């Protein structure tokens, strides 16, 4: 039996899978009570199952990790994963609310790393967008524009796409016209006899 760690194993698998931005995902182990991988409502403890008889499986309760979890815990966790899939930034920021207090000792480091990862990604995207504004539009990015393009990067668009959008913007056309004007040679001075 792979330790489920009160749902952290499933949570990490889901986050890693969703980081690849799949078109769809599904949970394959809906009813595997004998393996301890069921997500549907099940017994909170092994004592809640009938005792095994010869030739049958011994079922694993949700207390296998030493935590007292509600019988619908994994179903609820998959619901939280669904929210993560539909709104990654919001779910990453609110991930502490997705796991019960009973998991706090086991989840503190994981939640800290999730938040740090999300904040690190946001900071890197913001730095990239600001650099693109300076390189393409020859100015500092305005807060609204930086926030918009940072959001696009966090949604999966890359720097090349942001660069293309800025290059095709009306503002870039004005920058090109200004640069072209500045590159023209100065007219010769007028003769003083005029």
PDB file of C-alpha atoms in Angstrom:
ATOM      1  CA  UNK A   1       0.000   0.000   0.000  1.00  0.00           C
ATOM      2  CA  UNK A   2       1.405   3.412  -1.005  1.00  0.00           C
ATOM      3  CA  UNK A   3       0.988   5.845   1.899  1.00  0.00           C
ATOM      4  CA  UNK A   4      -1.753   8.316   1.024  1.00  0.00           C
ATOM      5  CA  UNK A   5      -0.541  10.806   3.645  1.00  0.00           C
ATOM      6  CA  UNK A   6      -4.072  11.920   4.349  1.00  0.00           C
ATOM      7  CA  UNK A   7      -4.572  13.097   0.778  1.00  0.00           C
ATOM      8  CA  UNK A   8      -1.269  14.881   0.220  1.00  0.00           C
ATOM      9  CA  UNK A   9      -0.106  12.202  -2.188  1.00  0.00           C
ATOM     10  CA  UNK A  10      -3.232  12.674  -4.329  1.00  0.00           C
ATOM     11  CA  UNK A  11      -2.972  16.485  -4.031  1.00  0.00           C
ATOM     12  CA  UNK A  12       0.654  16.460  -5.219  1.00  0.00           C
ATOM     13  CA  UNK A  13      -0.167  14.126  -8.119  1.00  0.00           C
ATOM     14  CA  UNK A  14      -3.018  16.393  -9.196  1.00  0.00           C
ATOM     15  CA  UNK A  15      -0.922  19.556  -8.983  1.00  0.00           C
ATOM     16  CA  UNK A  16       1.862  17.956 -11.014  1.00  0.00           C
ATOM     17  CA  UNK A  17      -0.588  16.712 -13.632  1.00  0.00           C
ATOM     18  CA  UNK A  18      -2.392  20.070 -13.846  1.00  0.00           C
ATOM     19  CA  UNK A  19       0.926  21.913 -14.190  1.00  0.00           C
ATOM     20  CA  UNK A  20       1.189  20.240 -17.619  1.00  0.00           C
ATOM     21  CA  UNK A  21      -2.123  21.929 -18.582  1.00  0.00           C
ATOM     22  CA  UNK A  22      -3.893  18.795 -19.866  1.00  0.00           C
ATOM     23  CA  UNK A  23      -7.078  19.079 -21.907  1.00  0.00           C
ATOM     24  CA  UNK A  24      -8.815  16.742 -19.455  1.00  0.00           C
ATOM     25  CA  UNK A  25      -8.057  14.501 -16.486  1.00  0.00           C
ATOM     26  CA  UNK A  26      -9.950  11.773 -14.678  1.00  0.00           C
ATOM     27  CA  UNK A  27      -9.641   9.806 -11.466  1.00  0.00           C
ATOM     28  CA  UNK A  28      -9.327   6.098 -12.188  1.00  0.00           C
ATOM     29  CA  UNK A  29      -9.574   4.666  -8.670  1.00  0.00           C
ATOM     30  CA  UNK A  30     -13.147   5.433  -7.694  1.00  0.00           C
ATOM     31  CA  UNK A  31     -13.915   2.286  -5.685  1.00  0.00           C
ATOM     32  CA  UNK A  32     -10.650   0.529  -4.774  1.00  0.00           C
ATOM     33  CA  UNK A  33     -11.332   0.128  -1.035  1.00  0.00           C
ATOM     34  CA  UNK A  34      -9.074  -2.913  -0.790  1.00  0.00           C
ATOM     35  CA  UNK A  35      -6.080  -0.874  -2.013  1.00  0.00           C
ATOM     36  CA  UNK A  36      -6.873   2.200   0.023  1.00  0.00           C
ATOM     37  CA  UNK A  37      -7.191   4.364  -3.092  1.00  0.00           C
ATOM     38  CA  UNK A  38     -10.958   4.830  -3.187  1.00  0.00           C
ATOM     39  CA  UNK A  39     -12.222   8.388  -3.510  1.00  0.00           C
ATOM     40  CA  UNK A  40     -15.879   7.751  -2.817  1.00  0.00           C
ATOM     41  CA  UNK A  41     -17.396   7.732   0.671  1.00  0.00           C
ATOM     42  CA  UNK A  42     -15.900   4.919   2.665  1.00  0.00           C
ATOM     43  CA  UNK A  43     -15.309   3.847   6.232  1.00  0.00           C
ATOM     44  CA  UNK A  44     -13.410   6.283   8.382  1.00  0.00           C
ATOM     45  CA  UNK A  45     -11.616   3.444  10.205  1.00  0.00           C
ATOM     46  CA  UNK A  46     -10.777  -0.167   9.408  1.00  0.00           C
ATOM     47  CA  UNK A  47     -12.989  -1.152  12.368  1.00  0.00           C
ATOM     48  CA  UNK A  48     -16.007   0.218  10.485  1.00  0.00           C
ATOM     49  CA  UNK A  49     -15.688  -2.571   7.904  1.00  0.00           C
ATOM     50  CA  UNK A  50     -16.876  -6.109   8.577  1.00  0.00           C
ATOM     51  CA  UNK A  51     -14.026  -8.404   9.577  1.00  0.00           C
ATOM     52  CA  UNK A  52     -12.440 -10.179   6.626  1.00  0.00           C
ATOM     53  CA  UNK A  53     -13.398 -13.781   6.000  1.00  0.00           C
ATOM     54  CA  UNK A  54     -11.049 -16.332   4.460  1.00  0.00           C
ATOM     55  CA  UNK A  55     -10.556 -15.619   0.778  1.00  0.00           C
ATOM     56  CA  UNK A  56     -11.677 -11.987   0.965  1.00  0.00           C
ATOM     57  CA  UNK A  57      -9.796  -8.746   1.103  1.00  0.00           C
ATOM     58  CA  UNK A  58      -9.086  -6.755   4.219  1.00  0.00           C
ATOM     59  CA  UNK A  59     -10.320  -3.237   3.572  1.00  0.00           C
ATOM     60  CA  UNK A  60      -8.279  -0.178   4.486  1.00  0.00           C
ATOM     61  CA  UNK A  61      -9.949   2.617   6.449  1.00  0.00           C
ATOM     62  CA  UNK A  62      -9.190   6.301   6.162  1.00  0.00           C
ATOM     63  CA  UNK A  63      -7.332   6.113   9.478  1.00  0.00           C
ATOM     64  CA  UNK A  64      -4.498   4.144   7.848  1.00  0.00           C
ATOM     65  CA  UNK A  65      -2.311   7.292   7.961  1.00  0.00           C
ATOM     66  CA  UNK A  66      -3.079   7.897  11.619  1.00  0.00           C
ATOM     67  CA  UNK A  67      -5.446  10.793  10.868  1.00  0.00           C
ATOM     68  CA  UNK A  68      -9.123  11.093  11.688  1.00  0.00           C
ATOM     69  CA  UNK A  69     -10.684  11.955   8.338  1.00  0.00           C
ATOM     70  CA  UNK A  70     -14.375  12.210   7.415  1.00  0.00           C
ATOM     71  CA  UNK A  71     -15.765   9.367   5.318  1.00  0.00           C
ATOM     72  CA  UNK A  72     -16.138  11.644   2.263  1.00  0.00           C
ATOM     73  CA  UNK A  73     -12.661  13.174   2.587  1.00  0.00           C
ATOM     74  CA  UNK A  74     -11.251  11.945  -0.742  1.00  0.00           C
ATOM     75  CA  UNK A  75     -14.406  12.843  -2.630  1.00  0.00           C
ATOM     76  CA  UNK A  76     -14.111  16.359  -1.159  1.00  0.00           C
ATOM     77  CA  UNK A  77     -10.419  16.484  -2.044  1.00  0.00           C
ATOM     78  CA  UNK A  78     -11.182  15.554  -5.672  1.00  0.00           C
ATOM     79  CA  UNK A  79     -13.752  18.368  -5.653  1.00  0.00           C
ATOM     80  CA  UNK A  80     -11.002  20.751  -4.529  1.00  0.00           C
ATOM     81  CA  UNK A  81      -8.776  19.420  -7.304  1.00  0.00           C
ATOM     82  CA  UNK A  82     -11.571  20.174  -9.789  1.00  0.00           C
ATOM     83  CA  UNK A  83     -11.574  23.772  -8.527  1.00  0.00           C
ATOM     84  CA  UNK A  84      -7.788  23.848  -8.901  1.00  0.00           C
ATOM     85  CA  UNK A  85      -8.155  22.731 -12.520  1.00  0.00           C
ATOM     86  CA  UNK A  86     -10.716  25.422 -13.307  1.00  0.00           C
ATOM     87  CA  UNK A  87      -8.904  28.318 -11.564  1.00  0.00           C
ATOM     88  CA  UNK A  88      -5.224  27.487 -10.870  1.00  0.00           C
ATOM     89  CA  UNK A  89      -4.069  30.852  -9.432  1.00  0.00           C
ATOM     90  CA  UNK A  90      -7.035  31.221  -7.081  1.00  0.00           C
ATOM     91  CA  UNK A  91      -6.859  27.626  -5.912  1.00  0.00           C
ATOM     92  CA  UNK A  92      -3.106  27.812  -5.325  1.00  0.00           C
ATOM     93  CA  UNK A  93      -3.573  30.916  -3.248  1.00  0.00           C
ATOM     94  CA  UNK A  94      -6.384  29.369  -1.218  1.00  0.00           C
ATOM     95  CA  UNK A  95      -4.910  25.906  -0.916  1.00  0.00           C
ATOM     96  CA  UNK A  96      -4.718  26.137   2.868  1.00  0.00           C
ATOM     97  CA  UNK A  97      -8.513  26.180   3.016  1.00  0.00           C
ATOM     98  CA  UNK A  98      -8.749  23.010   0.957  1.00  0.00           C
ATOM     99  CA  UNK A  99      -7.197  20.738   3.577  1.00  0.00           C
ATOM    100  CA  UNK A 100      -8.567  20.133   7.084  1.00  0.00           C
ATOM    101  CA  UNK A 101      -6.865  21.173  10.282  1.00  0.00           C
ATOM    102  CA  UNK A 102      -6.206  17.498  11.098  1.00  0.00           C
ATOM    103  CA  UNK A 103      -3.600  17.545   8.330  1.00  0.00           C
ATOM    104  CA  UNK A 104      -1.840  20.702   9.521  1.00  0.00           C
ATOM    105  CA  UNK A 105       1.280  18.931  10.850  1.00  0.00           C
ATOM    106  CA  UNK A 106       1.618  16.997   7.608  1.00  0.00           C
ATOM    107  CA  UNK A 107       0.734  19.808   5.233  1.00  0.00           C
ATOM    108  CA  UNK A 108       2.553  22.861   6.579  1.00  0.00           C
ATOM    109  CA  UNK A 109       5.664  22.316   4.462  1.00  0.00           C
ATOM    110  CA  UNK A 110       3.660  21.342   1.375  1.00  0.00           C
ATOM    111  CA  UNK A 111       1.338  24.344   1.614  1.00  0.00           C
ATOM    112  CA  UNK A 112       4.292  26.638   2.172  1.00  0.00           C
ATOM    113  CA  UNK A 113       5.957  25.257  -0.932  1.00  0.00           C
ATOM    114  CA  UNK A 114       2.742  25.601  -2.996  1.00  0.00           C
ATOM    115  CA  UNK A 115       2.391  29.255  -1.988  1.00  0.00           C
ATOM    116  CA  UNK A 116       6.083  29.955  -2.602  1.00  0.00           C
ATOM    117  CA  UNK A 117       5.885  28.280  -6.009  1.00  0.00           C
ATOM    118  CA  UNK A 118       2.828  30.335  -7.000  1.00  0.00           C
ATOM    119  CA  UNK A 119       4.387  33.581  -5.750  1.00  0.00           C
ATOM    120  CA  UNK A 120       7.679  32.766  -7.487  1.00  0.00           C
ATOM    121  CA  UNK A 121       5.874  32.134 -10.779  1.00  0.00           C
ATOM    122  CA  UNK A 122       3.963  35.432 -10.431  1.00  0.00           C
ATOM    123  CA  UNK A 123       7.154  37.383  -9.658  1.00  0.00           C
ATOM    124  CA  UNK A 124       9.018  35.847 -12.607  1.00  0.00           C
ATOM    125  CA  UNK A 125       6.114  36.541 -14.990  1.00  0.00           C
ATOM    126  CA  UNK A 126       5.903  40.150 -13.760  1.00  0.00           C
ATOM    127  CA  UNK A 127       9.662  40.662 -14.300  1.00  0.00           C
ATOM    128  CA  UNK A 128       9.370  39.226 -17.817  1.00  0.00           C
ATOM    129  CA  UNK A 129       6.403  41.446 -18.721  1.00  0.00           C
ATOM    130  CA  UNK A 130       8.147  44.569 -17.396  1.00  0.00           C
ATOM    131  CA  UNK A 131      11.265  43.743 -19.409  1.00  0.00           C
ATOM    132  CA  UNK A 132       9.136  43.288 -22.545  1.00  0.00           C
ATOM    133  CA  UNK A 133       7.474  46.671 -21.998  1.00  0.00           C
ATOM    134  CA  UNK A 134      10.894  48.355 -21.758  1.00  0.00           C
ATOM    135  CA  UNK A 135      12.312  46.527 -24.786  1.00  0.00           C
ATOM    136  CA  UNK A 136       9.281  46.861 -27.084  1.00  0.00           C
ATOM    137  CA  UNK A 137       7.388  49.968 -26.002  1.00  0.00           C
ATOM    138  CA  UNK A 138      10.429  51.826 -24.627  1.00  0.00           C
ATOM    139  CA  UNK A 139       8.714  52.656 -21.347  1.00  0.00           C
ATOM    140  CA  UNK A 140       7.853  51.194 -17.972  1.00  0.00           C
ATOM    141  CA  UNK A 141       4.702  49.105 -17.974  1.00  0.00           C
ATOM    142  CA  UNK A 142       1.552  50.613 -16.536  1.00  0.00           C
ATOM    143  CA  UNK A 143       0.095  48.630 -13.602  1.00  0.00           C
ATOM    144  CA  UNK A 144      -3.011  47.530 -15.519  1.00  0.00           C
ATOM    145  CA  UNK A 145      -1.049  46.325 -18.540  1.00  0.00           C
ATOM    146  CA  UNK A 146       1.557  44.543 -16.443  1.00  0.00           C
ATOM    147  CA  UNK A 147      -1.183  42.816 -14.440  1.00  0.00           C
ATOM    148  CA  UNK A 148      -3.029  41.815 -17.638  1.00  0.00           C
ATOM    149  CA  UNK A 149       0.009  40.281 -19.367  1.00  0.00           C
ATOM    150  CA  UNK A 150       1.267  38.709 -16.125  1.00  0.00           C
ATOM    151  CA  UNK A 151      -2.131  36.993 -15.858  1.00  0.00           C
ATOM    152  CA  UNK A 152      -1.779  35.783 -19.440  1.00  0.00           C
ATOM    153  CA  UNK A 153       1.608  34.254 -18.615  1.00  0.00           C
ATOM    154  CA  UNK A 154       0.211  32.570 -15.500  1.00  0.00           C
ATOM    155  CA  UNK A 155      -2.580  31.177 -17.697  1.00  0.00           C
ATOM    156  CA  UNK A 156       0.039  29.444 -19.853  1.00  0.00           C
ATOM    157  CA  UNK A 157       1.002  31.974 -22.525  1.00  0.00           C
ATOM    158  CA  UNK A 158       4.754  32.326 -23.004  1.00  0.00           C
ATOM    159  CA  UNK A 159       6.989  35.370 -23.355  1.00  0.00           C
ATOM    160  CA  UNK A 160       7.082  35.035 -27.156  1.00  0.00           C
ATOM    161  CA  UNK A 161       3.292  35.380 -27.312  1.00  0.00           C
ATOM    162  CA  UNK A 162       3.361  38.443 -25.058  1.00  0.00           C
ATOM    163  CA  UNK A 163       6.176  39.902 -27.207  1.00  0.00           C
ATOM    164  CA  UNK A 164       4.116  39.343 -30.362  1.00  0.00           C
ATOM    165  CA  UNK A 165       1.034  41.015 -28.857  1.00  0.00           C
ATOM    166  CA  UNK A 166       3.076  44.048 -27.798  1.00  0.00           C
ATOM    167  CA  UNK A 167       4.816  44.223 -31.195  1.00  0.00           C
ATOM    168  CA  UNK A 168       1.420  44.228 -32.942  1.00  0.00           C
ATOM    169  CA  UNK A 169      -0.059  46.884 -30.647  1.00  0.00           C
ATOM    170  CA  UNK A 170      -0.974  50.375 -31.899  1.00  0.00           C
ATOM    171  CA  UNK A 171       1.438  51.801 -29.344  1.00  0.00           C
ATOM    172  CA  UNK A 172       4.338  49.903 -30.931  1.00  0.00           C
ATOM    173  CA  UNK A 173       3.398  51.415 -34.322  1.00  0.00           C
ATOM    174  CA  UNK A 174       3.786  54.864 -32.716  1.00  0.00           C
ATOM    175  CA  UNK A 175       7.141  53.841 -31.235  1.00  0.00           C
ATOM    176  CA  UNK A 176       8.308  52.665 -34.670  1.00  0.00           C
ATOM    177  CA  UNK A 177       7.241  55.973 -36.261  1.00  0.00           C
ATOM    178  CA  UNK A 178       9.050  57.946 -33.549  1.00  0.00           C
ATOM    179  CA  UNK A 179      12.217  55.847 -33.923  1.00  0.00           C
ATOM    180  CA  UNK A 180      12.092  56.264 -37.697  1.00  0.00           C
ATOM    181  CA  UNK A 181      11.740  60.023 -37.292  1.00  0.00           C
ATOM    182  CA  UNK A 182      14.659  60.153 -34.864  1.00  0.00           C
ATOM    183  CA  UNK A 183      16.822  58.143 -37.270  1.00  0.00           C
ATOM    184  CA  UNK A 184      16.394  60.636 -40.152  1.00  0.00           C
ATOM    185  CA  UNK A 185      19.423  62.808 -40.696  1.00  0.00           C
ATOM    186  CA  UNK A 186      19.043  66.404 -39.639  1.00  0.00           C
ATOM    187  CA  UNK A 187      18.486  68.808 -42.512  1.00  0.00           C
ATOM    188  CA  UNK A 188      21.537  70.921 -43.395  1.00  0.00           C
ATOM    189  CA  UNK A 189      21.617  74.323 -41.725  1.00  0.00           C
ATOM    190  CA  UNK A 190      20.093  77.161 -43.684  1.00  0.00           C
ATOM    191  CA  UNK A 191      22.561  79.571 -45.251  1.00  0.00           C
ATOM    192  CA  UNK A 192      22.916  82.713 -43.191  1.00  0.00           C
ATOM    193  CA  UNK A 193      22.386  84.912 -46.229  1.00  0.00           C
ATOM    194  CA  UNK A 194      18.669  84.093 -46.369  1.00  0.00           C
TER     195      UNK A 194
END
